[in-house]
Short mmCIF file of C-alpha atoms in Angstrom, two decimals:
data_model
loop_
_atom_site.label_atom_id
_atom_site.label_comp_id
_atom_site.label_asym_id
_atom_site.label_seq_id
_atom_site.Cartn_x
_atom_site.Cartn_y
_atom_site.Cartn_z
CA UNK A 1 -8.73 12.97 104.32
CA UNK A 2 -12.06 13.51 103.32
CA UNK A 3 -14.87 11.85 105.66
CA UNK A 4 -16.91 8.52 103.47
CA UNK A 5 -19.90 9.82 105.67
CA UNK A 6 -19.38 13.28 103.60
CA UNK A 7 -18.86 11.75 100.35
CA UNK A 8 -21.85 9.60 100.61
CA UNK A 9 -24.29 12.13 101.98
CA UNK A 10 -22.63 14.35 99.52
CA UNK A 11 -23.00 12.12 96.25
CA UNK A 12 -26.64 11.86 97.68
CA UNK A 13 -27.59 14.65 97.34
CA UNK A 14 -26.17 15.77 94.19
CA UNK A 15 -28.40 12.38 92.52
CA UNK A 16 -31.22 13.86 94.07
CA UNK A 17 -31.01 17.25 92.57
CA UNK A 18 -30.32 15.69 89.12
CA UNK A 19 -32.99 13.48 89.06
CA UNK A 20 -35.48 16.47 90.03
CA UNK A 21 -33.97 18.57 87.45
CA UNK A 22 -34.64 15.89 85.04
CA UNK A 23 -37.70 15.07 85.93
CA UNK A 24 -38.92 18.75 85.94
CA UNK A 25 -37.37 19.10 82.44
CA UNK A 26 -39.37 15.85 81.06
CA UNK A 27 -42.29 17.39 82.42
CA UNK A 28 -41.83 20.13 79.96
CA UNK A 29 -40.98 18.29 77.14
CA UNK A 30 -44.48 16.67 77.75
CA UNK A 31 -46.54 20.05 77.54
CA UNK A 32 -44.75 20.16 74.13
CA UNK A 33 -44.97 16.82 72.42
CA UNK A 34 -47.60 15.62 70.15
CA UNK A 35 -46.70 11.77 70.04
CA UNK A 36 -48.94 9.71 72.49
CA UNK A 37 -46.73 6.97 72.79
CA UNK A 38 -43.81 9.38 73.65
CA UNK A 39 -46.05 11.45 76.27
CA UNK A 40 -46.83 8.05 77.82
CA UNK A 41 -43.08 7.26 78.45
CA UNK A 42 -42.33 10.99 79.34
CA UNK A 43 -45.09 10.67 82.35
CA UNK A 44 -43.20 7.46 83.28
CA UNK A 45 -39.98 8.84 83.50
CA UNK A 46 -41.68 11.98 85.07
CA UNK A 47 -42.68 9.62 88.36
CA UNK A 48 -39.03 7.48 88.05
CA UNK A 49 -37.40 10.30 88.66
CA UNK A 50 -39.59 12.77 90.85
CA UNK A 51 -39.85 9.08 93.07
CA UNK A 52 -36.04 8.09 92.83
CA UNK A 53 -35.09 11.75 93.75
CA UNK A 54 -37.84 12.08 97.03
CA UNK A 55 -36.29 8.62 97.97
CA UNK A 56 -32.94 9.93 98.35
CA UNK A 57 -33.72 12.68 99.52
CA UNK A 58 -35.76 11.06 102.91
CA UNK A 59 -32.40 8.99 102.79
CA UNK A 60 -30.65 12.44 103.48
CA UNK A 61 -33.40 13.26 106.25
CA UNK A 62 -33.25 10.26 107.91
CA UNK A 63 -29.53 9.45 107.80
CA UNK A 64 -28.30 11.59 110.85
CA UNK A 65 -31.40 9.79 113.07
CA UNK A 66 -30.33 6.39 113.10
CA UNK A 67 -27.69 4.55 114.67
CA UNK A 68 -24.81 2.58 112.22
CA UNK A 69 -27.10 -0.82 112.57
CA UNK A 70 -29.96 1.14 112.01
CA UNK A 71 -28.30 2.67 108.76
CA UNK A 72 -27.02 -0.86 107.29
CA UNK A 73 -30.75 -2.28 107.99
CA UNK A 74 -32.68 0.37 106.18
CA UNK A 75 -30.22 0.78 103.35
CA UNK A 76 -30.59 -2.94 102.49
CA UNK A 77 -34.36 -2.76 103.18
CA UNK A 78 -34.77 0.32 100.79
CA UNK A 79 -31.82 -1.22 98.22
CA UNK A 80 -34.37 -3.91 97.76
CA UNK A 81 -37.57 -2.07 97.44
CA UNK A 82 -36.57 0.39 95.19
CA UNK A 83 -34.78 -2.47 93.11
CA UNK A 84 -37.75 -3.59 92.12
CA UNK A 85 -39.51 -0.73 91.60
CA UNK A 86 -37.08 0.52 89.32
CA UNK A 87 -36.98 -3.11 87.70
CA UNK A 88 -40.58 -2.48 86.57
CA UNK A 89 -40.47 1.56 85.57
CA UNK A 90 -37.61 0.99 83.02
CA UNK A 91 -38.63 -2.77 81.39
CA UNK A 92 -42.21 -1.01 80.90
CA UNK A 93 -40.72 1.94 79.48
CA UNK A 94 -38.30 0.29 77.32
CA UNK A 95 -41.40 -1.85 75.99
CA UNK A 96 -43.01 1.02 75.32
CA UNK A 97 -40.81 2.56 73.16
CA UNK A 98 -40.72 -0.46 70.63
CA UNK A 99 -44.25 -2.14 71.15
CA UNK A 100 -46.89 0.17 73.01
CA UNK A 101 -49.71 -1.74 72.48
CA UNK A 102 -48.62 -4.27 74.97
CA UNK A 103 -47.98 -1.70 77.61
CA UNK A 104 -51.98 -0.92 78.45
CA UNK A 105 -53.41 0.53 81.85
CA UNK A 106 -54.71 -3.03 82.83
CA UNK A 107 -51.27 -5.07 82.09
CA UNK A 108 -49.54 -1.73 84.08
CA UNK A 109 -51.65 -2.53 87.07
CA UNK A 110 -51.70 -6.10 86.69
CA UNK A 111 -47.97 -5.65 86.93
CA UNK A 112 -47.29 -3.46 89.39
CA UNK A 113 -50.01 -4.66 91.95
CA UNK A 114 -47.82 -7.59 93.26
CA UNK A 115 -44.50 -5.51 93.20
CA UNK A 116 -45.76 -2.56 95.29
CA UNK A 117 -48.05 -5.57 97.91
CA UNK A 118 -44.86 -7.71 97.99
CA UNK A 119 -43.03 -4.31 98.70
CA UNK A 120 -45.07 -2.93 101.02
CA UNK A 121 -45.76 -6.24 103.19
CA UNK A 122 -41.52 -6.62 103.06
CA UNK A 123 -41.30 -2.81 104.42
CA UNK A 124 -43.77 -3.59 107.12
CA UNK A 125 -42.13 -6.80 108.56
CA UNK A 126 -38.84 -4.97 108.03
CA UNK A 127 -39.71 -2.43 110.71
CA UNK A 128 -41.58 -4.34 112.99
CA UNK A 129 -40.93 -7.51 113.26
CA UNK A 130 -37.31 -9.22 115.17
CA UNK A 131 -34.39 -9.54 113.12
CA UNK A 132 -34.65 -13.56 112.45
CA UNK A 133 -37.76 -12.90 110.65
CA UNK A 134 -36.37 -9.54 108.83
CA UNK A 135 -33.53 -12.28 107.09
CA UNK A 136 -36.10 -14.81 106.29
CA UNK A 137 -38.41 -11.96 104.70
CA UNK A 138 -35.01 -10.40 102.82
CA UNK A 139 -33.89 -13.43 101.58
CA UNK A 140 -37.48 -14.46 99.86
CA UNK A 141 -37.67 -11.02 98.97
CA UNK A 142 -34.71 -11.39 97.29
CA UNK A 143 -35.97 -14.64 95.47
CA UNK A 144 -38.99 -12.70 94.44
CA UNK A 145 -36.65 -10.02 93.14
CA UNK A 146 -34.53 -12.64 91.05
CA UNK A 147 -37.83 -14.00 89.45
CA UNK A 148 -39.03 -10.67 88.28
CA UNK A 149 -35.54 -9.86 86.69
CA UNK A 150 -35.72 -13.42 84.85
CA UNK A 151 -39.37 -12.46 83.38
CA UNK A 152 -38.52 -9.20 82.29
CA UNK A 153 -35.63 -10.06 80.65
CA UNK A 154 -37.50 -13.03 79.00
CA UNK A 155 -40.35 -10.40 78.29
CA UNK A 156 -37.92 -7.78 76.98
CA UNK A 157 -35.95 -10.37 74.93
CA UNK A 158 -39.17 -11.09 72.83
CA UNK A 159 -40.21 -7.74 72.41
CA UNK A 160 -36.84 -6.58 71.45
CA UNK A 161 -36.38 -9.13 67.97
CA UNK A 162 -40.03 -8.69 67.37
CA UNK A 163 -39.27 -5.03 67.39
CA UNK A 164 -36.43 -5.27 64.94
CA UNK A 165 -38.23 -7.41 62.21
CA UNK A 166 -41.22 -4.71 62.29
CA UNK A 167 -38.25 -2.41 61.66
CA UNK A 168 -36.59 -4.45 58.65
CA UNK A 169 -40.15 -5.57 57.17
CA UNK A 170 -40.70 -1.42 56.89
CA UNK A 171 -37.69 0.23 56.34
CA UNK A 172 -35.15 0.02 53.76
CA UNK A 173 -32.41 1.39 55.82
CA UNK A 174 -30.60 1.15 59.25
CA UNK A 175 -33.38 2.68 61.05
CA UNK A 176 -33.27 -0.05 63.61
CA UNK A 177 -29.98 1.72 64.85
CA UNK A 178 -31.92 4.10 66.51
CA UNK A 179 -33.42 1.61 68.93
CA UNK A 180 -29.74 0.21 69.98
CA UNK A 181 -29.85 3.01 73.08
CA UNK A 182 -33.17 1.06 74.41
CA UNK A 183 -31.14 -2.02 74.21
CA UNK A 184 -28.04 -0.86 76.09
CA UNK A 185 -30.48 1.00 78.78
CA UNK A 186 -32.54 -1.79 79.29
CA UNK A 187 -29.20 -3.91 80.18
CA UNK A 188 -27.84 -0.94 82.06
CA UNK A 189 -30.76 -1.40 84.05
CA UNK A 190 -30.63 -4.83 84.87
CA UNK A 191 -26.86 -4.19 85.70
CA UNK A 192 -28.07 -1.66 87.82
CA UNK A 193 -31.04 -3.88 89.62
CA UNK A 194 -27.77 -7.01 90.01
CA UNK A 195 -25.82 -4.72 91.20
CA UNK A 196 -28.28 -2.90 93.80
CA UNK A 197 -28.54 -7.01 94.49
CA UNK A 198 -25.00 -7.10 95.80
CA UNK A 199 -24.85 -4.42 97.26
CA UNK A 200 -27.92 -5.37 99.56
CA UNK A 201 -26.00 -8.48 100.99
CA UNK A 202 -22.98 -6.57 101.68
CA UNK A 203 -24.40 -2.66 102.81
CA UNK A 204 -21.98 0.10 103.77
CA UNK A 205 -21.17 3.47 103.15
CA UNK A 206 -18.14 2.57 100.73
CA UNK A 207 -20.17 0.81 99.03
CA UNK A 208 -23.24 2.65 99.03
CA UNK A 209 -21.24 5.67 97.47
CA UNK A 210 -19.94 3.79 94.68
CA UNK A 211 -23.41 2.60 93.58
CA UNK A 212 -24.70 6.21 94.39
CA UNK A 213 -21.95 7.43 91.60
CA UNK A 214 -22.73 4.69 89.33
CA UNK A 215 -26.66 5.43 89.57
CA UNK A 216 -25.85 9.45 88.73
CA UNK A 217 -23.85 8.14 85.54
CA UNK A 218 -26.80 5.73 84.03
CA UNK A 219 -29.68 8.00 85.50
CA UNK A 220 -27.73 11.07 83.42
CA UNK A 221 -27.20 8.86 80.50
CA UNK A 222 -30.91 7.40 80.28
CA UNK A 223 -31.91 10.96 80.36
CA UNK A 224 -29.94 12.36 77.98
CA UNK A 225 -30.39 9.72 75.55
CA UNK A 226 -34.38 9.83 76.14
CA UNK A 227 -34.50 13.14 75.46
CA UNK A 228 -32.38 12.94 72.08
CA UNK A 229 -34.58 9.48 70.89
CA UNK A 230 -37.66 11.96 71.05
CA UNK A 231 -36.33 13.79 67.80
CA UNK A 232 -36.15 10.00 66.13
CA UNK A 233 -38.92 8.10 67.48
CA UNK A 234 -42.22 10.17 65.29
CA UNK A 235 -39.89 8.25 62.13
CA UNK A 236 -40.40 5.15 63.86
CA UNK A 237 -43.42 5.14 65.28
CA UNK A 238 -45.25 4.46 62.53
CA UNK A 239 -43.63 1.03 62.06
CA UNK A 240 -43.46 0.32 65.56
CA UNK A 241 -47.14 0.52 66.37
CA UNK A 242 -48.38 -0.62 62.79
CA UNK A 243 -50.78 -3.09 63.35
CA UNK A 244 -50.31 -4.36 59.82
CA UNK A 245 -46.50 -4.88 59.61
CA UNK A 246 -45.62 -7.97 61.26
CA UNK A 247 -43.38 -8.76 63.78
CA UNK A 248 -43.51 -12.32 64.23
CA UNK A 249 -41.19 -14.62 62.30
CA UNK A 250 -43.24 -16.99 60.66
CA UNK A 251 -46.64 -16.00 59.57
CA UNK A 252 -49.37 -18.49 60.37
CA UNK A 253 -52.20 -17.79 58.36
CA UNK A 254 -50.79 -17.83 54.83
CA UNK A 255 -51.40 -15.56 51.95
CA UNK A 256 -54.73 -15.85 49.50
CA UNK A 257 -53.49 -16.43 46.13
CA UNK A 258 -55.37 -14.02 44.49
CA UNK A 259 -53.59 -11.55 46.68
CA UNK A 260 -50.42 -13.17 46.34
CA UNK A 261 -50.77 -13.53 42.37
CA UNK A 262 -51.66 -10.13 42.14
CA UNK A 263 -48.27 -8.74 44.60
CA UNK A 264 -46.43 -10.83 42.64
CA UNK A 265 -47.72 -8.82 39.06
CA UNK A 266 -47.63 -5.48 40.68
CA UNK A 267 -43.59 -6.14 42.18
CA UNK A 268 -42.82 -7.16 38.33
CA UNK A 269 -43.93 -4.57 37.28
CA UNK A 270 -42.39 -1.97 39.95
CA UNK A 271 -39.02 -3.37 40.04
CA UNK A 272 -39.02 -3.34 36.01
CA UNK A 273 -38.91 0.69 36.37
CA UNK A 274 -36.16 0.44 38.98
CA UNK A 275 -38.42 2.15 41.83
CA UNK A 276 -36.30 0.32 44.19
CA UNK A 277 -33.53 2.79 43.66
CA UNK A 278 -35.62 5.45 45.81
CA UNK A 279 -33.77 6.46 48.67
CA UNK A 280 -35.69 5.81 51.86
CA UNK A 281 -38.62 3.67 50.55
CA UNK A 282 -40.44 1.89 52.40
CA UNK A 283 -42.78 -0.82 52.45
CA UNK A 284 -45.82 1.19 52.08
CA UNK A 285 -44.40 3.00 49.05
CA UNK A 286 -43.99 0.07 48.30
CA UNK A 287 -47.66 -1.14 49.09
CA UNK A 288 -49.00 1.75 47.85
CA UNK A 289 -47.99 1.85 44.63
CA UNK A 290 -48.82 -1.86 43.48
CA UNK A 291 -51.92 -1.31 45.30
CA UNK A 292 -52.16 -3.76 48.29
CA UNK A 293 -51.57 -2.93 51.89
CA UNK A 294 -48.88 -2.94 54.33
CA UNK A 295 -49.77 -6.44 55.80
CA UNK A 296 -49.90 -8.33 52.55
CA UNK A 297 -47.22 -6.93 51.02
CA UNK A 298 -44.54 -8.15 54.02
CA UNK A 299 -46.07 -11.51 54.76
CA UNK A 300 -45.67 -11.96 50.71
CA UNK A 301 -41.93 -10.76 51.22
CA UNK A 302 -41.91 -12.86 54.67
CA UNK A 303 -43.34 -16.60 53.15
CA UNK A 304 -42.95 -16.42 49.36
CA UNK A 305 -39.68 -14.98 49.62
CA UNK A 306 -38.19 -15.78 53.01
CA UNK A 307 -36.75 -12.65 53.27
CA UNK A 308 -37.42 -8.85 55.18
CA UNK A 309 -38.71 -5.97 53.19
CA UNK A 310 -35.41 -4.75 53.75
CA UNK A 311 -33.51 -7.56 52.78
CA UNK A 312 -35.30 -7.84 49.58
CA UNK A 313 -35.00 -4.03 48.63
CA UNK A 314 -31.23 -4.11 49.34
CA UNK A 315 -30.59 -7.01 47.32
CA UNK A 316 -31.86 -5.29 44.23
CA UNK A 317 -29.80 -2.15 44.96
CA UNK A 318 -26.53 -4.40 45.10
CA UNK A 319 -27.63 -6.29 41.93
CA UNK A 320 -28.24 -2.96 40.22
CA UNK A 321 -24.79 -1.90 41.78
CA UNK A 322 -22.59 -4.33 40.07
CA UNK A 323 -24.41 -3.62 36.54
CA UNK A 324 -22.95 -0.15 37.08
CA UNK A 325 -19.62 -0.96 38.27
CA UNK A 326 -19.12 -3.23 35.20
CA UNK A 327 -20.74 -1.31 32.63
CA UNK A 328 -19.18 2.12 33.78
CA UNK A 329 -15.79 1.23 35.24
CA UNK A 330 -14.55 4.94 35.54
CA UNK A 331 -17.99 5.98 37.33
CA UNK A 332 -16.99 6.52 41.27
CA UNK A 333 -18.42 4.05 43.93
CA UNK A 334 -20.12 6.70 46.02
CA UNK A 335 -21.64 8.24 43.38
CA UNK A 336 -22.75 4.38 42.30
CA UNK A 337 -23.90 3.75 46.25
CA UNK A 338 -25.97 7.10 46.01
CA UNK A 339 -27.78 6.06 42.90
CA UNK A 340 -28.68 2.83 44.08
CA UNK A 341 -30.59 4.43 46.95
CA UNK A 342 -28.60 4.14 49.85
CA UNK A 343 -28.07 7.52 51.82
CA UNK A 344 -24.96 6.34 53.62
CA UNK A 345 -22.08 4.94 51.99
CA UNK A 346 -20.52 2.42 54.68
CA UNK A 347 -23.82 1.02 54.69
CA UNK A 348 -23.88 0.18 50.58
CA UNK A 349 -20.11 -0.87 51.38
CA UNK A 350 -20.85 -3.51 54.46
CA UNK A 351 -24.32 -5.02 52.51
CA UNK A 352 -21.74 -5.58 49.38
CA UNK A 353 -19.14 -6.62 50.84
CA UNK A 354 -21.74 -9.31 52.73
CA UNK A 355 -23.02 -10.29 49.95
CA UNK A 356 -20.01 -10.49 47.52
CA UNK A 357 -17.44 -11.27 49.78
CA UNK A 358 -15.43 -8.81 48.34
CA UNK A 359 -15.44 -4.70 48.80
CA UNK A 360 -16.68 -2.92 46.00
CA UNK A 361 -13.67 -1.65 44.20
CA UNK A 362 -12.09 -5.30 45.14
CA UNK A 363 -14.98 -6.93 43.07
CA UNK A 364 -14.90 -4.76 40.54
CA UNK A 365 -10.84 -5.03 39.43
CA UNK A 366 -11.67 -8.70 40.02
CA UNK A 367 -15.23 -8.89 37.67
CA UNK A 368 -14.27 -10.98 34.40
CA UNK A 369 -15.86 -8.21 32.77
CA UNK A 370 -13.13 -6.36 34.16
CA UNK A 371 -10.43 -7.75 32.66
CA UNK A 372 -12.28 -8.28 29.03
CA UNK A 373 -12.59 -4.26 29.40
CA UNK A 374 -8.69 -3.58 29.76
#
């Protein structure tokens, strides 16, 4: 039977080779990448994992050294620490990804001043001080610890449904599908930091190799899917970090008439020539062509009309779509959801069948129309 020393030490090790390998290979994907919102994450993860991979690998240095009540002490201590550190590496880099202007070299170090002082003084009294006050220090650490979790996820909460409106008061599409991986990781995460929680309370080598396999998986996953949202994000950037696309879900400060009267003349006049049918538009085609700006143009969409830029578009493709089932009853519905503008045809099929309560081919052998035709 294999030794749970050996599978520990061995499991280890193997989490601190793949976070150095991934950490090397961000730092190349940095010399190579022209966003500066994506280099600034890429550095992040470049210390996460260079730090989380030189922690366990002092683990491995250390381990043979100390006695058994030596081991459980500094595993809980260092369970703890790096808890919170990673606690504060991934919520900042998740925010990052969906609003980097909040993420600025003051807030960082505004942040992370407390976390690393409470850590540091915690490590200190740890090592130093009798046991009695080690469990006092733990268990406010541990409050401290709970806090932070409840702010970030408060923090992260916000960010995340701002995020998303930005996305549907831009886009047309599903583009906000590509930000579901930063919603799953930053969870992850948090399951991660509860479950490093535990895990503290109740230290052992059982248990500290079944969190060691469970950190490979999610550090491997993160990764990967970091890596792959790099080909994506340049698309969304641009909405992301517009400063004149808003986010919020009421707009204050309400629209000048003249500019409203003349958004209002200019959208006649655009959706009379059907420009809504464009696959992919968004709202500074949009903008563009009627001659006002980004800003205007979705707090018009957001107050006169109480509805997203995407909303709105997508409503005028479905209108347009059941004029064509009607009127040309033998024409296909993918060829229909294609010339209404939308690139994928389960997405035309779930906004119909959302707003008809009926699929397309359902509606259309139901349409009076329908049955006036045969």
């Amino acid at each position: 039977m294999i030794d749970e020393t050996f599978l520990y030490l061995g499991i280890t090790l193997a989490l601190a080779a793949m976070l150095f390998v991934f950490g090397i290979l961000f730092h190349v994907l940095y010399r190579y990448t022209e966003s500066p919102v994506y280099r600034k994450a890429l550095r992040m993860m470049i210390f996460t994992y260079c730090f989380f991979g030189l922690v366990n690998v002092l683990e491995l240095a250390n381990y043979a050294s100390r006695s058994a009540t030596d081991n459980v002490l500094v595993f809980r201590i260092t369970t703890l620490i790096i808890a919170v550190c990673q606690a504060f590496l991934f919520t900042f880099t998740m925010i990052l990804f969906i609003n980097a202007a909040y993420v600025t070299r003051r807030r960082v170090i505004r942040e992370l001043i407390p976390v690393l002082s409470l850590s540091a003084v915690f490590a200190v009294i740890c090592f130093t001080l009798p046991a009695s006050f080690v469990k006092i220090s733990a268990g406010l650490f541990t409050v401290f610890y709970i806090c932070l979790l409840i702010r970030y996820i408060r923090l992260f909460a916000v960010t995340w449904r701002n995020a998303l409106r930005k996305l549907d008061n831009f886009f047309s599409g599903r583009e906000a599908e590509h930000l579901r991986w930063v919603n799953v990781s930053f969870y992850a995460a948090l399951s991660i930091g509860l479950l490093a929680l535990a895990t503290s309370l109740a230290p052992g080598i059982r248990i500290g190799f079944i969190c060691s396999v469970i950190y490979y998986v999610f550090y491997a996953f993160f990764a990967i899917r970091f890596i792959g949202y790099g080909f994506v994000y340049k698309r969304l950037e641009e909405a992301l970090s517009e400063e004149n696309i808003t986010g919020e879900p009421e707009n204050k400060n309400p629209l000048p008439s003249l500019a409203a009267a003349a958004i209002e003349t200019g959208l006649k006049d655009w959706m009379e020539k059907k420009q809504y049918l464009q696959p992919g538009i968004t709202v500074r085609d949009v903008s563009f062509h009627i001659g006002t700006n980004n800003k205007y143009l979705s707090v018009y969409l957001n107050q006169r009309l109480n509805k997203s830029f995407r909303t709105w578009i997508n409503e005028l493709r479905i209108e347009e779509a059941r004029r064509l089932l009607l009127e040309y009853p033998d024409m296909p519905v993918k060829e229909i959801s294609a010339h209404v503008g939308f690139a994928k045809n389960n997405h035309f099929y779930d906004l119909f069948l959302k707003s008809a309560g009926q699929t397309p081919h359902a509606w259309r052998k139901s349409a009076p129309n329908h049955d006036a035709q045969d």
